[in-house]
Tab-separated table of C-alpha atoms and ligand atoms in Angstrom:
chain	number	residue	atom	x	y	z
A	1	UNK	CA	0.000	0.000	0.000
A	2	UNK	CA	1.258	3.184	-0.714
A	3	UNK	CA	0.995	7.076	0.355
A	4	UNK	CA	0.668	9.540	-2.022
A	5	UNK	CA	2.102	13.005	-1.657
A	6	UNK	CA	0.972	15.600	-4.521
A	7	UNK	CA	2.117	19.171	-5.038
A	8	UNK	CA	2.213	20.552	-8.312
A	9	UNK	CA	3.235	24.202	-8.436
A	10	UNK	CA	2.425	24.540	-12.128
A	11	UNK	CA	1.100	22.975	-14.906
A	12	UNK	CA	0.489	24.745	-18.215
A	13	UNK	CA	-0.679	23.772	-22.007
A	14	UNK	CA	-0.062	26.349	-24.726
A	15	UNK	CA	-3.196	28.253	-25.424
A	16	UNK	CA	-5.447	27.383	-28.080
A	17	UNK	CA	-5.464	29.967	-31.332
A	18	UNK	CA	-3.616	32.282	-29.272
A	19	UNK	CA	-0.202	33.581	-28.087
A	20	UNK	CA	0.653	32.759	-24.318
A	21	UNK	CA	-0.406	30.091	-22.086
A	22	UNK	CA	-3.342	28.129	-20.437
A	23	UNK	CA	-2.499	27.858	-16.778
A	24	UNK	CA	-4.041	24.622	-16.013
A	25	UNK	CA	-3.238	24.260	-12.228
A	26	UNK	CA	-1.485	25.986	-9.715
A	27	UNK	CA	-0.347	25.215	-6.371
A	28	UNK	CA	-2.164	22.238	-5.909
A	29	UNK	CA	-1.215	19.997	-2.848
A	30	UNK	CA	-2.760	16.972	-0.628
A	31	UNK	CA	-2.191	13.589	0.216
A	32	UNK	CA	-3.540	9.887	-0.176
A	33	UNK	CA	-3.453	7.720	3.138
A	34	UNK	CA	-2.510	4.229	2.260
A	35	UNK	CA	-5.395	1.958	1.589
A	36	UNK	CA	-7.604	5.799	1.226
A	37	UNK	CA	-10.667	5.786	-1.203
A	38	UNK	CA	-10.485	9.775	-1.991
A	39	UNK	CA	-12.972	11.162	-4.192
A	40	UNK	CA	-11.901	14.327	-6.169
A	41	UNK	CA	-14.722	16.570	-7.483
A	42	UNK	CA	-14.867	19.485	-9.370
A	43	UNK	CA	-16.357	21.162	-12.853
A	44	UNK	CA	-15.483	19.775	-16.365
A	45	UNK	CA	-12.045	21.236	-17.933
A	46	UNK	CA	-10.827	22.021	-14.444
A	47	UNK	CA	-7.747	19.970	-14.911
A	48	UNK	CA	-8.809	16.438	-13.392
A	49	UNK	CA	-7.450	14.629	-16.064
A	50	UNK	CA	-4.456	16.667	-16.458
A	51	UNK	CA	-3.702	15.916	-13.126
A	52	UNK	CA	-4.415	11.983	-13.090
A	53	UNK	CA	-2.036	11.688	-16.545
A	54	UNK	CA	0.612	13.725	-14.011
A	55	UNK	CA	0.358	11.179	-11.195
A	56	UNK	CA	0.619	8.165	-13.508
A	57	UNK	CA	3.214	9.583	-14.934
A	58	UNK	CA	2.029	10.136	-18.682
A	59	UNK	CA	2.719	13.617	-18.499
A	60	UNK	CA	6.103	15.608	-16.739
A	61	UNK	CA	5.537	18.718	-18.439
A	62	UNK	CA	4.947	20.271	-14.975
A	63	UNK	CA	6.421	22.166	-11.712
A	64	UNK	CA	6.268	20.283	-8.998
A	65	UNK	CA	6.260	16.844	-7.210
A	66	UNK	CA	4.271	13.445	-6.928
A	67	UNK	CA	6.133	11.101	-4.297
A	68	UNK	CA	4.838	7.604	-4.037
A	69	UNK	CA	5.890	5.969	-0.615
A	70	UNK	CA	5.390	2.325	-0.532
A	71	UNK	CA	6.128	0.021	2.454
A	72	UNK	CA	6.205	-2.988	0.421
A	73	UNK	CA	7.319	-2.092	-3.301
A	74	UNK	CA	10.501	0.019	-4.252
A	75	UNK	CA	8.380	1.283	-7.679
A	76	UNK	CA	4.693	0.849	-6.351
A	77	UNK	CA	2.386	0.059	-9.382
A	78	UNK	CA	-0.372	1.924	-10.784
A	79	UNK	CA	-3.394	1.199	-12.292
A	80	UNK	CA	-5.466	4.055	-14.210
A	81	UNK	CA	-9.058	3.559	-15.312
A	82	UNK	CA	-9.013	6.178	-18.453
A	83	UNK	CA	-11.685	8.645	-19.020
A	84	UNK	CA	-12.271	6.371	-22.165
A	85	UNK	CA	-12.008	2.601	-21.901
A	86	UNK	CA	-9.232	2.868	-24.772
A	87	UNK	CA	-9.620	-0.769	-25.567
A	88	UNK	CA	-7.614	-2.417	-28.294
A	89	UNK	CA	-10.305	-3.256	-31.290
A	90	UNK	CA	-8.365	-6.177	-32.623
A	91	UNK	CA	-7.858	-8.467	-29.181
A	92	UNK	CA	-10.547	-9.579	-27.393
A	93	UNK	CA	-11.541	-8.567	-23.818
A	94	UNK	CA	-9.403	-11.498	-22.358
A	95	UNK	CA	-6.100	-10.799	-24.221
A	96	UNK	CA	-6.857	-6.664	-23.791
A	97	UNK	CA	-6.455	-7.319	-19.926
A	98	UNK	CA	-3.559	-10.297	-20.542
A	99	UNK	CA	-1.546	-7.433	-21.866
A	100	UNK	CA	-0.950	-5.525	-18.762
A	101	UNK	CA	-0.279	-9.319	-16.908
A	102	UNK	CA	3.348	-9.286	-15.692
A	103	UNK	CA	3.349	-13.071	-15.840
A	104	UNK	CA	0.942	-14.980	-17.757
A	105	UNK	CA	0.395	-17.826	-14.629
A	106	UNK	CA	-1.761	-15.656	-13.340
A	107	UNK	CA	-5.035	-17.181	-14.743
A	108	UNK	CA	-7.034	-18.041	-11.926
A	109	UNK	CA	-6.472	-14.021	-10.953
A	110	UNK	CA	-7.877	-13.170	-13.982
A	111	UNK	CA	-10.689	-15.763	-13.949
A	112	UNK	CA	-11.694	-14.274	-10.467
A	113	UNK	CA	-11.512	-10.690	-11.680
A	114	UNK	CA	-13.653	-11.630	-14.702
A	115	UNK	CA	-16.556	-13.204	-12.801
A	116	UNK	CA	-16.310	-10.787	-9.959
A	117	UNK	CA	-17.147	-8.182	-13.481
A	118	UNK	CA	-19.426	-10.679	-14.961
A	119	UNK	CA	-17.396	-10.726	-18.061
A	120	UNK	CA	-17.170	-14.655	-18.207
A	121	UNK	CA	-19.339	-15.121	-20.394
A	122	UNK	CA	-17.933	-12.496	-23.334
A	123	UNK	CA	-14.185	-12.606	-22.384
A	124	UNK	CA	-13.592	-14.163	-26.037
A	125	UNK	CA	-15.552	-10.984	-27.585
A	126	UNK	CA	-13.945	-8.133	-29.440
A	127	UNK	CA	-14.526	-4.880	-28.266
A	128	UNK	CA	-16.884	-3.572	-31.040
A	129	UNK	CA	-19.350	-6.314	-29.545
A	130	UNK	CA	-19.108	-4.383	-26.434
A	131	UNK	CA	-21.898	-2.000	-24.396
A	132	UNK	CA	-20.220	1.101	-23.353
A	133	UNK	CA	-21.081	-0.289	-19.813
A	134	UNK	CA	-19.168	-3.922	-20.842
A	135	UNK	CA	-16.038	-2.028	-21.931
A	136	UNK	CA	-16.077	0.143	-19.204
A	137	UNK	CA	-16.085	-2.964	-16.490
A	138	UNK	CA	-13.287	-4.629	-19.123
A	139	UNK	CA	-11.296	-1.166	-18.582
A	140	UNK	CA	-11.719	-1.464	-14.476
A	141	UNK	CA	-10.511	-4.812	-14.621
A	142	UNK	CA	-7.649	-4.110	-16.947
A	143	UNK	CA	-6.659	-1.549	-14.326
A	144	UNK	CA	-7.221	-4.365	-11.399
A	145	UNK	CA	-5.045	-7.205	-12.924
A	146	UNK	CA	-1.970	-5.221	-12.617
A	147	UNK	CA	-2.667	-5.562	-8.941
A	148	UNK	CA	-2.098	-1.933	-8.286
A	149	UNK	CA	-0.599	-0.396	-5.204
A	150	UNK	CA	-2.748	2.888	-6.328
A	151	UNK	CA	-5.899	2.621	-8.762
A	152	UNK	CA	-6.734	5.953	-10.607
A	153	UNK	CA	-10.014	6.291	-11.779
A	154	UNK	CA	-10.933	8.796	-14.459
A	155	UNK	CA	-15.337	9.549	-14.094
A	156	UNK	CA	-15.290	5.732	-15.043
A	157	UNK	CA	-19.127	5.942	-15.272
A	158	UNK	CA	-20.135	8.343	-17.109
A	159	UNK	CA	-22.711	7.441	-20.008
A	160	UNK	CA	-23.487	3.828	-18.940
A	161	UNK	CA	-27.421	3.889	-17.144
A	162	UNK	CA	-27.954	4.598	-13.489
A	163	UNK	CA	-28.748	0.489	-12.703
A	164	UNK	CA	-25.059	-0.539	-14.460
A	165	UNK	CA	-23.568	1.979	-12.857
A	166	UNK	CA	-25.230	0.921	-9.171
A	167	UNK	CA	-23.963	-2.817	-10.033
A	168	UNK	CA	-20.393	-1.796	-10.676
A	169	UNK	CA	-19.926	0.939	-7.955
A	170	UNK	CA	-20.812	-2.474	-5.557
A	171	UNK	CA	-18.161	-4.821	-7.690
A	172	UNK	CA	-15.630	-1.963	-7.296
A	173	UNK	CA	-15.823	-1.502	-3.800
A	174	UNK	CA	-15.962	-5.298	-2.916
A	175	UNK	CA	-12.815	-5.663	-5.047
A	176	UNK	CA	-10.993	-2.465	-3.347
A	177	UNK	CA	-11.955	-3.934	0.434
A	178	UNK	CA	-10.489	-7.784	-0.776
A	179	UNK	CA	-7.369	-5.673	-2.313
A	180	UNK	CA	-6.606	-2.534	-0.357
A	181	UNK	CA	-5.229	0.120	-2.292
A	182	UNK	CA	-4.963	3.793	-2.617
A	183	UNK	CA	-8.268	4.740	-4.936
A	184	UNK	CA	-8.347	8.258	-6.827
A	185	UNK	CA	-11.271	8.250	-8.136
A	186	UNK	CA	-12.773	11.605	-10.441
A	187	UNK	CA	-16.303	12.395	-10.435
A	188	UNK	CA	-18.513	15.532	-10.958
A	189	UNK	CA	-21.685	13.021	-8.857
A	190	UNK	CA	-21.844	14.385	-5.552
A	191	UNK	CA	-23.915	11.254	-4.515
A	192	UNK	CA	-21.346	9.018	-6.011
A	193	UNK	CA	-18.911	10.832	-4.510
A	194	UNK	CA	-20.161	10.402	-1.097
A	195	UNK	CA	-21.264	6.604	-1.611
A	196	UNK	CA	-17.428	5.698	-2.243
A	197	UNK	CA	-15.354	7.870	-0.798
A	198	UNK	CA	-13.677	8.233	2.660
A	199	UNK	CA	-12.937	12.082	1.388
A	200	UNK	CA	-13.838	13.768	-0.718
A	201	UNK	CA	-11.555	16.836	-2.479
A	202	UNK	CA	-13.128	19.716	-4.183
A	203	UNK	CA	-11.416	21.355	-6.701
A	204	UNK	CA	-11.508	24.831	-8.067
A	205	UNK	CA	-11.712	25.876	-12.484
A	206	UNK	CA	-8.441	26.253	-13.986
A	207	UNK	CA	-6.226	27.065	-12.365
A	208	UNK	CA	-7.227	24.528	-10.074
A	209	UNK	CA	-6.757	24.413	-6.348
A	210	UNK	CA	-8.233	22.768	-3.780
A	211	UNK	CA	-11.323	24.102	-2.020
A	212	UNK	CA	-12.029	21.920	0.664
A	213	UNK	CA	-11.299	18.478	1.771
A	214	UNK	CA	-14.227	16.955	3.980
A	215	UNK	CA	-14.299	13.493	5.500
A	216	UNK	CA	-17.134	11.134	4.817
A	217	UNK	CA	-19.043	10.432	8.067
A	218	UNK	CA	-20.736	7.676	6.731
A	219	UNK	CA	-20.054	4.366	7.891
A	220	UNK	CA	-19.990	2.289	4.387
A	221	UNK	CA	-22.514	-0.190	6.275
A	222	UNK	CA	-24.942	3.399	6.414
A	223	UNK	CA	-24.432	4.203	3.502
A	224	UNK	CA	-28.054	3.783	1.853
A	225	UNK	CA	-29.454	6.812	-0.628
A	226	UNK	CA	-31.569	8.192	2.029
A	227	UNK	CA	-28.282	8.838	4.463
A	228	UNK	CA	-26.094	9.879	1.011
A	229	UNK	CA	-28.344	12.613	0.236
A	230	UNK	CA	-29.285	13.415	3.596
A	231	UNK	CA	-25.160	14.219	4.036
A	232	UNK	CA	-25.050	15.743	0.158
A	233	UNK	CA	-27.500	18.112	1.613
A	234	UNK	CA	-26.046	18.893	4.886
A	235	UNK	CA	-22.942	19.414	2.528
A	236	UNK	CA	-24.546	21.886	0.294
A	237	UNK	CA	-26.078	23.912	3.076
A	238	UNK	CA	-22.718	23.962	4.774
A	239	UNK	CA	-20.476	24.782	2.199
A	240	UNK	CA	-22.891	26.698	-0.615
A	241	UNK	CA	-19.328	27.571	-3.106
A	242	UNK	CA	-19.505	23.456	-3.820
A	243	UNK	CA	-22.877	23.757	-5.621
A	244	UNK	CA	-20.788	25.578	-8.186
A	245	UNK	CA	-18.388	23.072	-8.822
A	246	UNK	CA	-20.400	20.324	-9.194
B	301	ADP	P1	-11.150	17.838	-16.677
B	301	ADP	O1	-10.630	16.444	-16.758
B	301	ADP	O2	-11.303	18.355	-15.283
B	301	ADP	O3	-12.426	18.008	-17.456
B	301	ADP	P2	-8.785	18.475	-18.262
B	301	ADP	O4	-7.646	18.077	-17.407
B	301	ADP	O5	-9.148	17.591	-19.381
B	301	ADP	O6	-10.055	18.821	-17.362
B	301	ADP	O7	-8.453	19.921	-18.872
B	301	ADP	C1	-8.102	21.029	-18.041
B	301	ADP	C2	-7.898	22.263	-18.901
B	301	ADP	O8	-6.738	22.112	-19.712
B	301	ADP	C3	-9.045	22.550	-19.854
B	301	ADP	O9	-9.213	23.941	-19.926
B	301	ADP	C4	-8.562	21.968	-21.169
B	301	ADP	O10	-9.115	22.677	-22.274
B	301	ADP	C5	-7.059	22.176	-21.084
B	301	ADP	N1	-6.331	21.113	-21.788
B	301	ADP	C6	-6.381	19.791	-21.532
B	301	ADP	N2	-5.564	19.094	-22.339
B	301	ADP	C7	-4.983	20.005	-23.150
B	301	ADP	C8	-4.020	19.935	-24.210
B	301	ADP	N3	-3.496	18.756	-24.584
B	301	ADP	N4	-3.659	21.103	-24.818
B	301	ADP	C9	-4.172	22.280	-24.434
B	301	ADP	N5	-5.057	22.425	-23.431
B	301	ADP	C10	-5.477	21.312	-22.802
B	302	MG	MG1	-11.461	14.758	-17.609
């Protein structure tokens, strides 16, 4: 398990159609507990995904510092749950998530991770058989096999239907509590937010900074929708500047 310490000073793109530059984030620092399930919210082009591609490592084109202390791995391993599932069209769902396997004896892993999904069934499929909600669940279990020390999660579901969505937010939290890990997990849902999370950090538009960072009270055995948006209110009414980042 691993703790996460970020602080980027600076992150900038070169502006669209004009001179200069888009300052993306500034000064943006927290931390990840081992084994934490932090939630980060905040509006659409505030830099979520810039950030995630920073802490994976994708992108160091940036000021600033991500340290990743593990106790038990020298290079603790990360797996990232893209905003798109980014599947390969020409191997099927089984040999997309074979590719990330370090060693290919782990079969039974995969078997388990597959019927945990419910993927059994279409593991020999290619992808353009997929539902957007099947790919997605082929994309969280990609991310799982590499048994990750921290799993980032980029608004994994977005577009699949309120039901699908229910079923995997349950598979992904029964798999996180039989595998604890670090989660990072981007959402603009409130109530999603609050059903997964043990904190939740709200960040500001570009450049983006964080807001606030509020502990979940819920125990995750109380955590039914009557006690989510009982706290989403109680949130809203504390803290009126989140409405306008959600
Ligand atoms: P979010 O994931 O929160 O929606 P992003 O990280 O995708 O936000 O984008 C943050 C900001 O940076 C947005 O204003 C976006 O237009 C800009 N941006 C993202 N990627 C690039 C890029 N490759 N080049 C230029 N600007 C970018
Ligand atoms: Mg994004």
């Amino acid at each position: 398990m691993t703790n996460i310490n970020i602080n980027v000073i600076r992150k900038s793109y070169p502006a669209i159609g004009e001179a200069g530059q888009h300052l993306a984030i500034e000064n943006l620092k927290f931390d990840v507990q081992q084994g934490e399930f932090v939630c980060l919210v905040g509006p659409s082009g505030c830099g979520k995904t810039t950030l995630l591609n920073i802490i994976a490592d994708l992108d160091n084109s940036y000021e600033g510092e991500i340290i990743l202390q593990s106790t038990q791995a020298l290079y603790p391993k990360i797996g990232y749950v893209f905003q798109n599932p980014r599947l390969l069209p020409w191997r099927t769902v089984r040999e997309n998530i074979e590719l990330v396997l370090e060693q290919h004896n782990q079969t039974a892993m995969l078997d388990e991770l597959l019927a945990m999904m419910q993927l059994t069934q279409i593991q020999n499929y290619y992808p353009e058989r997929l539902s957007l909600g099947m790919s997605r669940r082929v994309a969280i279990v990609r991310a799982f096999a590499v048994n990750p020390d921290l799993l980032l999660m980029d608004e994994p579901f977005v577009s699949i239907d309120a039901p699908t969505a229910r079923q995997v937010r349950t598979l992904l939290l029964e798999l996180w509590q039989n595998r604890p890990h670090s989660v990072l997990f981007v959402t603009h849902d409130l109530r999603e937010a609050i059903a997964l999370a043990d904190r939740l950090i709200f960040l500001s538009s570009p450049p983006m900074q964080v807001v606030s960072e509020i502990t979940v009270p819920l125990a995750r055995t109380e955590r039914t929708e009557r006690q989510i948006e009982e706290f989403r209110q109680q949130l809203l009414d504390d803290y009126p500047t989140i409405q306008k980042l959600l």
